Amino acid sequence: MEWFADTNYWLGRLVFQRMLAVLYLIAFIAALRQFRALIGARGMLPVPAFVAQVPFRASPSVFHWHYSDRFFATWSWCGVLLAAAVAAGAADAVPLWASTVMWAALWVLYLSIVNVGQTWYSFGWESLLLESGFLAVFLGNAETAPPVLVMWLLRWVLFRVEFGAGLIKIRGDSCWRDLTCLHYHHETQPMPGPLSWFFHHLPKPLHKVEVAANHVAQLALPPLLFTPQPVAGWAASAMVVTQLWLVLSGNFAWLNWVTIALALSAAAPLWADHAPLPGPPVWFEVLVIAATVLVVGLSYWPARNLLSRQQMMNTSYESLHLVNSYGAFGTITRVRREIVLEGTADAVNGPDTTWHAYEFHGKPGDVRQLPRQFAPYHLRLDWLMWFAALSPAYARSWFLPFVERLLENDRDTLRLLRVNPFPDVPPARVRARIFRYRFTTWRELRETGAWWQRSEVREFLPPMALSPLRERQ
């Protein structure tokens, strides 16, 4: 079928696949480094307890059949090694059937982790990586011309990511409509980056230009993805620029980078030039057509969601995460609140009681600590701490187990932190307080060397010793 494949997409496929493999690699590394404390056998939300309550059909995963920390680590290492091999070009160096199997294996490996990850894996970029990874299974390799149907399905994913985010903003917070959201967002976003302080202090008229440009990128440009080249390519290229702006101004795990990979798959034909590639074999054509029919059928729900006044963001409609709804920051917080965890060696309060703060890698704590760049790596605990400060409901299932592990000086939990003030002996008690944080001004920064200014708001958790805490859970 001559219409089925088009060599002009070879560069778009190459860039998309290699970037996606690198992002898979980062995701598996993050899982490997963090799982024991979060979802391990002794984690805050253990996988064995989860699979005992949730049926396989609701969360398909290999861990329904067997779980141990060693098995999970082996599973993650398989993902790391396979993703690294694919990123290095292994899937283009093997026959088409083997390449298809490699991409399918990556998808199955990560799906099994996400579906038992619970709250820690509830972010939209998990579904985005899985949906993009599923389509990558049907893109073929360097031996064959890229299938046009799948390249267009990648644009459909990009459209939903951008247009869904644009609609949720226009329908949501009024500051998106009056162009003032970025007066607050750089300061109050979940995990600021090293340049966020400087972005926050840009002139307010420029903030309004940023918001207006965001609306253009997310509402005006996405429909152009379905127009002929070069218009579609230039629209996708503009989306890449806006996503890079977001990369510079914050830490959003691999959300921006998957979006960039999707956009480059549509933009690359502007620069592609390659000798004609042969079409794929019949078995692959049948496989691609079947996958396309499946995705088109499942697209009813996210398409309906885009048209709904009660639009939901970051929603999966089935347990395989094949076709999802996306969106971000429909509501902007005006005030930043942070939970500060502290421990003391003193068993009772007294005039000499001294509290020492735990410090996180990405979450603001020490006011003199400049936020660091971690994305596309994902610090799951740091992100959930931001949500917990918004409402205790976000932390109901995991916060007390987290504190219990601090009181035990649990090695795996402490590895998630930047500073443990009790390296030798566990604290006698741990408490949590909520502070209001704001970026300092230029003058305050010069005078104090602090990037943040904070003031206490209220108590989040009273001082707790280990035994009373276990009774409370």
mmCIF file of N, CA and C in Angstrom, residues 85-147:
data_model
loop_
_atom_site.group_PDB
_atom_site.id
_atom_site.type_symbol
_atom_site.label_atom_id
_atom_site.label_comp_id
_atom_site.label_asym_id
_atom_site.label_seq_id
_atom_site.Cartn_x
_atom_site.Cartn_y
_atom_site.Cartn_z
ATOM 1 N N ALA A 85 19.608 0.406 25.489
ATOM 2 C CA ALA A 85 19.945 -0.214 24.211
ATOM 3 C C ALA A 85 19.166 0.421 23.065
ATOM 4 N N VAL A 86 17.879 0.649 23.282
ATOM 5 C CA VAL A 86 17.053 1.258 22.237
ATOM 6 C C VAL A 86 17.495 2.698 21.971
ATOM 7 N N ALA A 87 17.820 3.432 23.029
ATOM 8 C CA ALA A 87 18.306 4.804 22.852
ATOM 9 C C ALA A 87 19.603 4.837 22.062
ATOM 10 N N ALA A 88 20.400 3.784 22.182
ATOM 11 C CA ALA A 88 21.666 3.710 21.457
ATOM 12 C C ALA A 88 21.493 3.223 20.030
ATOM 13 N N GLY A 89 20.260 2.837 19.651
ATOM 14 C CA GLY A 89 19.998 2.437 18.274
ATOM 15 C C GLY A 89 19.787 0.967 18.056
ATOM 16 N N ALA A 90 19.675 0.173 19.131
ATOM 17 C CA ALA A 90 19.544 -1.274 18.972
ATOM 18 C C ALA A 90 18.287 -1.660 18.200
ATOM 19 N N ALA A 91 17.197 -0.909 18.387
ATOM 20 C CA ALA A 91 15.953 -1.258 17.697
ATOM 21 C C ALA A 91 16.024 -1.009 16.203
ATOM 22 N N ASP A 92 17.002 -0.224 15.746
ATOM 23 C CA ASP A 92 17.202 -0.011 14.311
ATOM 24 C C ASP A 92 18.230 -0.973 13.730
ATOM 25 N N ALA A 93 18.857 -1.750 14.582
ATOM 26 C CA ALA A 93 19.903 -2.668 14.127
ATOM 27 C C ALA A 93 19.414 -4.108 14.073
ATOM 28 N N VAL A 94 18.139 -4.332 14.367
ATOM 29 C CA VAL A 94 17.572 -5.681 14.369
ATOM 30 C C VAL A 94 16.428 -5.732 13.371
ATOM 31 N N PRO A 95 15.963 -6.920 13.014
ATOM 32 C CA PRO A 95 14.824 -7.022 12.102
ATOM 33 C C PRO A 95 13.582 -6.327 12.657
ATOM 34 N N LEU A 96 12.646 -6.028 11.763
ATOM 35 C CA LEU A 96 11.445 -5.274 12.143
ATOM 36 C C LEU A 96 10.674 -5.954 13.261
ATOM 37 N N TRP A 97 10.537 -7.279 13.184
ATOM 38 C CA TRP A 97 9.773 -7.967 14.222
ATOM 39 C C TRP A 97 10.441 -7.823 15.588
ATOM 40 N N ALA A 98 11.769 -7.890 15.608
ATOM 41 C CA ALA A 98 12.489 -7.759 16.881
ATOM 42 C C ALA A 98 12.383 -6.340 17.424
ATOM 43 N N SER A 99 12.443 -5.357 16.529
ATOM 44 C CA SER A 99 12.275 -3.963 16.954
ATOM 45 C C SER A 99 10.904 -3.753 17.572
ATOM 46 N N THR A 100 9.883 -4.320 16.961
ATOM 47 C CA THR A 100 8.518 -4.198 17.491
ATOM 48 C C THR A 100 8.417 -4.829 18.869
ATOM 49 N N VAL A 101 9.046 -5.972 19.034
ATOM 50 C CA VAL A 101 9.032 -6.655 20.333
ATOM 51 C C VAL A 101 9.746 -5.822 21.391
ATOM 52 N N MET A 102 10.856 -5.197 21.025
ATOM 53 C CA MET A 102 11.605 -4.387 21.988
ATOM 54 C C MET A 102 10.765 -3.221 22.491
ATOM 55 N N TRP A 103 10.097 -2.518 21.576
ATOM 56 C CA TRP A 103 9.256 -1.390 21.992
ATOM 57 C C TRP A 103 8.057 -1.865 22.813
ATOM 58 N N ALA A 104 7.482 -3.007 22.437
ATOM 59 C CA ALA A 104 6.364 -3.549 23.208
ATOM 60 C C ALA A 104 6.818 -3.944 24.610
ATOM 61 N N ALA A 105 8.022 -4.496 24.710
ATOM 62 C CA ALA A 105 8.548 -4.887 26.029
ATOM 63 C C ALA A 105 8.738 -3.666 26.923
ATOM 64 N N LEU A 106 9.262 -2.572 26.373
ATOM 65 C CA LEU A 106 9.410 -1.342 27.161
ATOM 66 C C LEU A 106 8.066 -0.892 27.706
ATOM 67 N N TRP A 107 7.052 -0.948 26.854
ATOM 68 C CA TRP A 107 5.715 -0.498 27.276
ATOM 69 C C TRP A 107 5.168 -1.402 28.387
ATOM 70 N N VAL A 108 5.292 -2.703 28.226
ATOM 71 C CA VAL A 108 4.792 -3.639 29.241
ATOM 72 C C VAL A 108 5.559 -3.471 30.551
ATOM 73 N N LEU A 109 6.861 -3.312 30.460
ATOM 74 C CA LEU A 109 7.669 -3.143 31.665
ATOM 75 C C LEU A 109 7.229 -1.925 32.464
ATOM 76 N N TYR A 110 7.020 -0.804 31.777
ATOM 77 C CA TYR A 110 6.665 0.406 32.517
ATOM 78 C C TYR A 110 5.199 0.399 32.947
ATOM 79 N N LEU A 111 4.316 -0.186 32.131
ATOM 80 C CA LEU A 111 2.908 -0.289 32.515
ATOM 81 C C LEU A 111 2.767 -1.052 33.828
ATOM 82 N N SER A 112 3.531 -2.115 33.988
ATOM 83 C CA SER A 112 3.444 -2.903 35.218
ATOM 84 C C SER A 112 3.828 -2.081 36.441
ATOM 85 N N ILE A 113 4.761 -1.164 36.278
ATOM 86 C CA ILE A 113 5.167 -0.307 37.402
ATOM 87 C C ILE A 113 4.115 0.748 37.691
ATOM 88 N N VAL A 114 3.657 1.423 36.651
ATOM 89 C CA VAL A 114 2.672 2.502 36.836
ATOM 90 C C VAL A 114 1.400 1.974 37.495
ATOM 91 N N ASN A 115 0.966 0.791 37.089
ATOM 92 C CA ASN A 115 -0.324 0.293 37.565
ATOM 93 C C ASN A 115 -0.306 -0.200 39.000
ATOM 94 N N VAL A 116 0.864 -0.259 39.625
ATOM 95 C CA VAL A 116 0.908 -0.534 41.067
ATOM 96 C C VAL A 116 1.522 0.636 41.825
ATOM 97 N N GLY A 117 1.785 1.728 41.127
ATOM 98 C CA GLY A 117 2.450 2.877 41.748
ATOM 99 C C GLY A 117 1.568 3.726 42.621
ATOM 100 N N GLN A 118 0.236 3.572 42.489
ATOM 101 C CA GLN A 118 -0.737 4.266 43.333
ATOM 102 C C GLN A 118 -0.546 5.785 43.266
ATOM 103 N N THR A 119 -0.626 6.453 44.378
ATOM 104 C CA THR A 119 -0.539 7.911 44.403
ATOM 105 C C THR A 119 0.773 8.416 43.815
ATOM 106 N N TRP A 120 1.830 7.678 44.014
ATOM 107 C CA TRP A 120 3.154 8.127 43.556
ATOM 108 C C TRP A 120 3.258 8.166 42.039
ATOM 109 N N TYR A 121 2.363 7.441 41.362
ATOM 110 C CA TYR A 121 2.395 7.380 39.897
ATOM 111 C C TYR A 121 1.108 7.927 39.289
ATOM 112 N N SER A 122 0.498 8.880 39.951
ATOM 113 C CA SER A 122 -0.797 9.405 39.499
ATOM 114 C C SER A 122 -0.661 10.649 38.625
ATOM 115 N N PHE A 123 0.521 10.936 38.129
ATOM 116 C CA PHE A 123 0.759 12.144 37.350
ATOM 117 C C PHE A 123 0.447 11.914 35.875
ATOM 118 N N GLY A 124 0.029 12.997 35.205
ATOM 119 C CA GLY A 124 -0.353 12.904 33.809
ATOM 120 C C GLY A 124 0.774 12.447 32.906
ATOM 121 N N TRP A 125 2.011 12.769 33.265
ATOM 122 C CA TRP A 125 3.111 12.380 32.384
ATOM 123 C C TRP A 125 3.396 10.884 32.414
ATOM 124 N N GLU A 126 2.884 10.162 33.410
ATOM 125 C CA GLU A 126 3.000 8.703 33.363
ATOM 126 C C GLU A 126 2.146 8.156 32.222
ATOM 127 N N SER A 127 0.886 8.608 32.147
ATOM 128 C CA SER A 127 0.007 8.177 31.059
ATOM 129 C C SER A 127 0.528 8.644 29.706
ATOM 130 N N LEU A 128 1.100 9.846 29.671
ATOM 131 C CA LEU A 128 1.623 10.373 28.413
ATOM 132 C C LEU A 128 2.789 9.521 27.910
ATOM 133 N N LEU A 129 3.665 9.104 28.806
ATOM 134 C CA LEU A 129 4.776 8.248 28.409
ATOM 135 C C LEU A 129 4.266 6.896 27.917
ATOM 136 N N LEU A 130 3.261 6.351 28.598
ATOM 137 C CA LEU A 130 2.718 5.059 28.187
ATOM 138 C C LEU A 130 1.981 5.159 26.860
ATOM 139 N N GLU A 131 1.177 6.200 26.678
ATOM 140 C CA GLU A 131 0.451 6.340 25.411
ATOM 141 C C GLU A 131 1.418 6.532 24.251
ATOM 142 N N SER A 132 2.410 7.376 24.442
ATOM 143 C CA SER A 132 3.415 7.589 23.401
ATOM 144 C C SER A 132 4.221 6.308 23.164
ATOM 145 N N GLY A 133 4.523 5.600 24.242
ATOM 146 C CA GLY A 133 5.265 4.353 24.115
ATOM 147 C C GLY A 133 4.480 3.277 23.391
ATOM 148 N N PHE A 134 3.177 3.252 23.584
ATOM 149 C CA PHE A 134 2.343 2.291 22.860
ATOM 150 C C PHE A 134 2.385 2.561 21.364
ATOM 151 N N LEU A 135 2.289 3.815 20.968
ATOM 152 C CA LEU A 135 2.343 4.147 19.543
ATOM 153 C C LEU A 135 3.719 3.863 18.951
ATOM 154 N N ALA A 136 4.761 4.005 19.769
ATOM 155 C CA ALA A 136 6.118 3.725 19.279
ATOM 156 C C ALA A 136 6.282 2.266 18.849
ATOM 157 N N VAL A 137 5.467 1.372 19.414
ATOM 158 C CA VAL A 137 5.529 -0.037 19.036
ATOM 159 C C VAL A 137 5.262 -0.221 17.544
ATOM 160 N N PHE A 138 4.454 0.690 16.974
ATOM 161 C CA PHE A 138 3.973 0.511 15.608
ATOM 162 C C PHE A 138 4.615 1.477 14.617
ATOM 163 N N LEU A 139 5.746 2.048 15.005
ATOM 164 C CA LEU A 139 6.427 2.992 14.123
ATOM 165 C C LEU A 139 7.454 2.322 13.204
ATOM 166 N N GLY A 140 7.781 1.077 13.463
ATOM 167 C CA GLY A 140 8.781 0.421 12.641
ATOM 168 C C GLY A 140 10.186 0.881 12.988
ATOM 169 N N ASN A 141 11.159 0.498 12.141
ATOM 170 C CA ASN A 141 12.547 0.891 12.383
ATOM 171 C C ASN A 141 13.173 1.382 11.097
ATOM 172 N N ALA A 142 14.480 1.525 11.112
ATOM 173 C CA ALA A 142 15.189 2.140 9.989
ATOM 174 C C ALA A 142 15.103 1.321 8.709
ATOM 175 N N GLU A 143 14.631 0.085 8.792
ATOM 176 C CA GLU A 143 14.531 -0.757 7.607
ATOM 177 C C GLU A 143 13.361 -0.368 6.701
ATOM 178 N N THR A 144 12.355 0.290 7.276
ATOM 179 C CA THR A 144 11.119 0.542 6.530
ATOM 180 C C THR A 144 10.718 2.007 6.631
ATOM 181 N N ALA A 145 9.933 2.455 5.670
ATOM 182 C CA ALA A 145 9.384 3.807 5.720
ATOM 183 C C ALA A 145 8.381 3.900 6.859
ATOM 184 N N PRO A 146 8.336 5.038 7.558
ATOM 185 C CA PRO A 146 7.416 5.186 8.698
ATOM 186 C C PRO A 146 5.957 5.092 8.271
ATOM 187 N N PRO A 147 5.111 4.417 9.055
ATOM 188 C CA PRO A 147 3.685 4.336 8.751
ATOM 189 C C PRO A 147 2.994 5.679 8.997
#
